[in-house]
């Protein structure tokens, strides 16, 4: 059985580990990165077919999570994207046609914002 794939980009190691564990428990195959730069390199090198992108906005390096989201959106027009941040409003998410999840989030809000593997997703 092929599991659905999520790319997670989060620069806080504790959150990255937590997100990886949660997404795996929800049935996803997880590709986790500590920067948008590393995640974008993975997209370019591996050209994976993703089922979800979950990214923080502000991370070390040249690229932001919004840059990552826009690159992923350019590769997969209907990819569900969740952008999270504790430092901004939902404007960056709108630019990428993404769901915005403000930090700090709780597990219920996180789960509600992300499609369940196998579920149909309708983007507006």
PDB file of C-alpha atoms in Angstrom:
ATOM      1  CA  UNK A   1       0.000   0.000   0.000  1.00  0.00           C
ATOM      2  CA  UNK A   2       1.363   3.409  -0.959  1.00  0.00           C
ATOM      3  CA  UNK A   3       1.064   5.957   1.796  1.00  0.00           C
ATOM      4  CA  UNK A   4       0.320   9.561   1.002  1.00  0.00           C
ATOM      5  CA  UNK A   5       3.291  11.889   1.173  1.00  0.00           C
ATOM      6  CA  UNK A   6       3.650  15.078   3.194  1.00  0.00           C
ATOM      7  CA  UNK A   7       6.558  17.489   3.024  1.00  0.00           C
ATOM      8  CA  UNK A   8       7.111  19.288   6.338  1.00  0.00           C
ATOM      9  CA  UNK A   9       9.379  22.348   6.663  1.00  0.00           C
ATOM     10  CA  UNK A  10       9.894  23.676  10.203  1.00  0.00           C
ATOM     11  CA  UNK A  11      13.075  25.148  11.682  1.00  0.00           C
ATOM     12  CA  UNK A  12      12.314  24.373  15.343  1.00  0.00           C
ATOM     13  CA  UNK A  13      13.722  20.844  15.890  1.00  0.00           C
ATOM     14  CA  UNK A  14      11.226  19.936  18.626  1.00  0.00           C
ATOM     15  CA  UNK A  15       8.275  20.969  16.441  1.00  0.00           C
ATOM     16  CA  UNK A  16       9.747  19.225  13.401  1.00  0.00           C
ATOM     17  CA  UNK A  17      10.068  15.973  15.369  1.00  0.00           C
ATOM     18  CA  UNK A  18       6.534  16.343  16.748  1.00  0.00           C
ATOM     19  CA  UNK A  19       5.082  17.032  13.300  1.00  0.00           C
ATOM     20  CA  UNK A  20       6.907  14.056  11.811  1.00  0.00           C
ATOM     21  CA  UNK A  21       5.533  11.749  14.513  1.00  0.00           C
ATOM     22  CA  UNK A  22       2.004  13.127  14.172  1.00  0.00           C
ATOM     23  CA  UNK A  23       1.857  12.898  10.392  1.00  0.00           C
ATOM     24  CA  UNK A  24       3.242   9.356  10.498  1.00  0.00           C
ATOM     25  CA  UNK A  25       0.587   8.400  13.062  1.00  0.00           C
ATOM     26  CA  UNK A  26      -2.056   9.835  10.699  1.00  0.00           C
ATOM     27  CA  UNK A  27      -0.815   7.567   7.895  1.00  0.00           C
ATOM     28  CA  UNK A  28       1.527   9.843   5.946  1.00  0.00           C
ATOM     29  CA  UNK A  29       4.992   9.137   4.617  1.00  0.00           C
ATOM     30  CA  UNK A  30       6.891  12.189   5.888  1.00  0.00           C
ATOM     31  CA  UNK A  31       9.702  14.143   4.246  1.00  0.00           C
ATOM     32  CA  UNK A  32      10.906  16.537   6.976  1.00  0.00           C
ATOM     33  CA  UNK A  33      13.271  19.492   6.540  1.00  0.00           C
ATOM     34  CA  UNK A  34      14.579  22.216   8.839  1.00  0.00           C
ATOM     35  CA  UNK A  35      14.576  24.927   6.170  1.00  0.00           C
ATOM     36  CA  UNK A  36      12.704  25.961   3.061  1.00  0.00           C
ATOM     37  CA  UNK A  37      16.024  25.873   1.187  1.00  0.00           C
ATOM     38  CA  UNK A  38      16.479  22.155   1.933  1.00  0.00           C
ATOM     39  CA  UNK A  39      12.837  21.392   1.158  1.00  0.00           C
ATOM     40  CA  UNK A  40      13.022  23.228  -2.190  1.00  0.00           C
ATOM     41  CA  UNK A  41      16.206  21.338  -3.080  1.00  0.00           C
ATOM     42  CA  UNK A  42      14.340  18.095  -2.350  1.00  0.00           C
ATOM     43  CA  UNK A  43      11.474  19.207  -4.627  1.00  0.00           C
ATOM     44  CA  UNK A  44      13.896  20.020  -7.440  1.00  0.00           C
ATOM     45  CA  UNK A  45      16.059  16.909  -7.054  1.00  0.00           C
ATOM     46  CA  UNK A  46      13.413  14.274  -6.336  1.00  0.00           C
ATOM     47  CA  UNK A  47      10.338  15.825  -8.009  1.00  0.00           C
ATOM     48  CA  UNK A  48       8.019  13.940  -5.649  1.00  0.00           C
ATOM     49  CA  UNK A  49       4.268  13.710  -6.051  1.00  0.00           C
ATOM     50  CA  UNK A  50       3.053  15.151  -2.737  1.00  0.00           C
ATOM     51  CA  UNK A  51      -0.323  14.930  -1.039  1.00  0.00           C
ATOM     52  CA  UNK A  52       0.270  17.761   1.459  1.00  0.00           C
ATOM     53  CA  UNK A  53       2.772  20.522   2.205  1.00  0.00           C
ATOM     54  CA  UNK A  54       3.042  21.843   5.767  1.00  0.00           C
ATOM     55  CA  UNK A  55       5.465  24.737   6.243  1.00  0.00           C
ATOM     56  CA  UNK A  56       6.459  27.450   8.664  1.00  0.00           C
ATOM     57  CA  UNK A  57       6.906  30.924   7.148  1.00  0.00           C
ATOM     58  CA  UNK A  58      10.137  32.187   8.698  1.00  0.00           C
ATOM     59  CA  UNK A  59      13.113  29.864   8.552  1.00  0.00           C
ATOM     60  CA  UNK A  60      16.873  30.258   8.233  1.00  0.00           C
ATOM     61  CA  UNK A  61      18.300  30.485   4.750  1.00  0.00           C
ATOM     62  CA  UNK A  62      17.391  32.355   1.616  1.00  0.00           C
ATOM     63  CA  UNK A  63      13.875  31.031   1.032  1.00  0.00           C
ATOM     64  CA  UNK A  64      10.780  31.382   3.196  1.00  0.00           C
ATOM     65  CA  UNK A  65       7.964  28.921   3.650  1.00  0.00           C
ATOM     66  CA  UNK A  66       5.896  31.050   1.274  1.00  0.00           C
ATOM     67  CA  UNK A  67       8.602  30.649  -1.392  1.00  0.00           C
ATOM     68  CA  UNK A  68       8.462  26.898  -0.802  1.00  0.00           C
ATOM     69  CA  UNK A  69       4.663  26.906  -1.048  1.00  0.00           C
ATOM     70  CA  UNK A  70       4.716  28.856  -4.312  1.00  0.00           C
ATOM     71  CA  UNK A  71       7.305  26.484  -5.799  1.00  0.00           C
ATOM     72  CA  UNK A  72       5.256  23.458  -4.740  1.00  0.00           C
ATOM     73  CA  UNK A  73       2.062  25.065  -6.071  1.00  0.00           C
ATOM     74  CA  UNK A  74       3.819  25.608  -9.417  1.00  0.00           C
ATOM     75  CA  UNK A  75       4.561  21.879  -9.596  1.00  0.00           C
ATOM     76  CA  UNK A  76       1.199  20.640  -8.299  1.00  0.00           C
ATOM     77  CA  UNK A  77      -1.632  23.105  -8.824  1.00  0.00           C
ATOM     78  CA  UNK A  78      -4.074  21.294  -6.522  1.00  0.00           C
ATOM     79  CA  UNK A  79      -1.663  20.432  -3.712  1.00  0.00           C
ATOM     80  CA  UNK A  80      -3.148  21.079  -0.254  1.00  0.00           C
ATOM     81  CA  UNK A  81      -0.816  23.492   1.563  1.00  0.00           C
ATOM     82  CA  UNK A  82      -0.862  24.543   5.210  1.00  0.00           C
ATOM     83  CA  UNK A  83       1.277  27.529   6.203  1.00  0.00           C
ATOM     84  CA  UNK A  84       1.928  28.214   9.877  1.00  0.00           C
ATOM     85  CA  UNK A  85       3.516  31.143  11.687  1.00  0.00           C
ATOM     86  CA  UNK A  86       3.533  32.943  14.977  1.00  0.00           C
ATOM     87  CA  UNK A  87       4.732  36.195  13.411  1.00  0.00           C
ATOM     88  CA  UNK A  88       2.274  37.154  10.698  1.00  0.00           C
ATOM     89  CA  UNK A  89      -1.348  37.118   9.638  1.00  0.00           C
ATOM     90  CA  UNK A  90      -2.813  34.971   6.878  1.00  0.00           C
ATOM     91  CA  UNK A  91      -1.670  37.166   3.942  1.00  0.00           C
ATOM     92  CA  UNK A  92       1.241  34.852   3.021  1.00  0.00           C
ATOM     93  CA  UNK A  93      -1.128  31.896   2.912  1.00  0.00           C
ATOM     94  CA  UNK A  94      -3.492  33.729   0.572  1.00  0.00           C
ATOM     95  CA  UNK A  95      -0.672  34.364  -1.907  1.00  0.00           C
ATOM     96  CA  UNK A  96      -0.060  30.612  -2.124  1.00  0.00           C
ATOM     97  CA  UNK A  97      -3.769  29.622  -2.003  1.00  0.00           C
ATOM     98  CA  UNK A  98      -3.043  27.849   1.260  1.00  0.00           C
ATOM     99  CA  UNK A  99      -4.639  27.286   4.634  1.00  0.00           C
ATOM    100  CA  UNK A 100      -3.159  29.434   7.402  1.00  0.00           C
ATOM    101  CA  UNK A 101      -2.659  27.947  10.877  1.00  0.00           C
ATOM    102  CA  UNK A 102      -1.448  30.517  13.439  1.00  0.00           C
ATOM    103  CA  UNK A 103       1.069  29.488  16.090  1.00  0.00           C
ATOM    104  CA  UNK A 104       0.752  28.409  18.762  1.00  0.00           C
ATOM    105  CA  UNK A 105      -1.623  25.737  17.476  1.00  0.00           C
ATOM    106  CA  UNK A 106      -3.092  22.805  19.331  1.00  0.00           C
ATOM    107  CA  UNK A 107      -3.227  19.260  18.005  1.00  0.00           C
ATOM    108  CA  UNK A 108      -6.944  19.426  17.230  1.00  0.00           C
ATOM    109  CA  UNK A 109      -6.522  22.587  15.124  1.00  0.00           C
ATOM    110  CA  UNK A 110      -3.542  21.030  13.360  1.00  0.00           C
ATOM    111  CA  UNK A 111      -5.468  17.870  12.552  1.00  0.00           C
ATOM    112  CA  UNK A 112      -8.483  19.863  11.282  1.00  0.00           C
ATOM    113  CA  UNK A 113      -6.280  21.948   8.979  1.00  0.00           C
ATOM    114  CA  UNK A 114      -4.688  18.927   7.284  1.00  0.00           C
ATOM    115  CA  UNK A 115      -6.507  16.495   5.005  1.00  0.00           C
ATOM    116  CA  UNK A 116      -6.747  12.925   6.209  1.00  0.00           C
ATOM    117  CA  UNK A 117      -4.860  10.530   3.913  1.00  0.00           C
ATOM    118  CA  UNK A 118      -7.265   9.217   1.300  1.00  0.00           C
ATOM    119  CA  UNK A 119      -9.741  12.092   1.687  1.00  0.00           C
ATOM    120  CA  UNK A 120     -10.844  14.160  -1.285  1.00  0.00           C
ATOM    121  CA  UNK A 121      -9.615  17.755  -1.077  1.00  0.00           C
ATOM    122  CA  UNK A 122     -11.404  20.655  -2.729  1.00  0.00           C
ATOM    123  CA  UNK A 123      -9.398  23.855  -3.137  1.00  0.00           C
ATOM    124  CA  UNK A 124     -11.202  27.155  -3.467  1.00  0.00           C
TER     125      UNK A 124
END
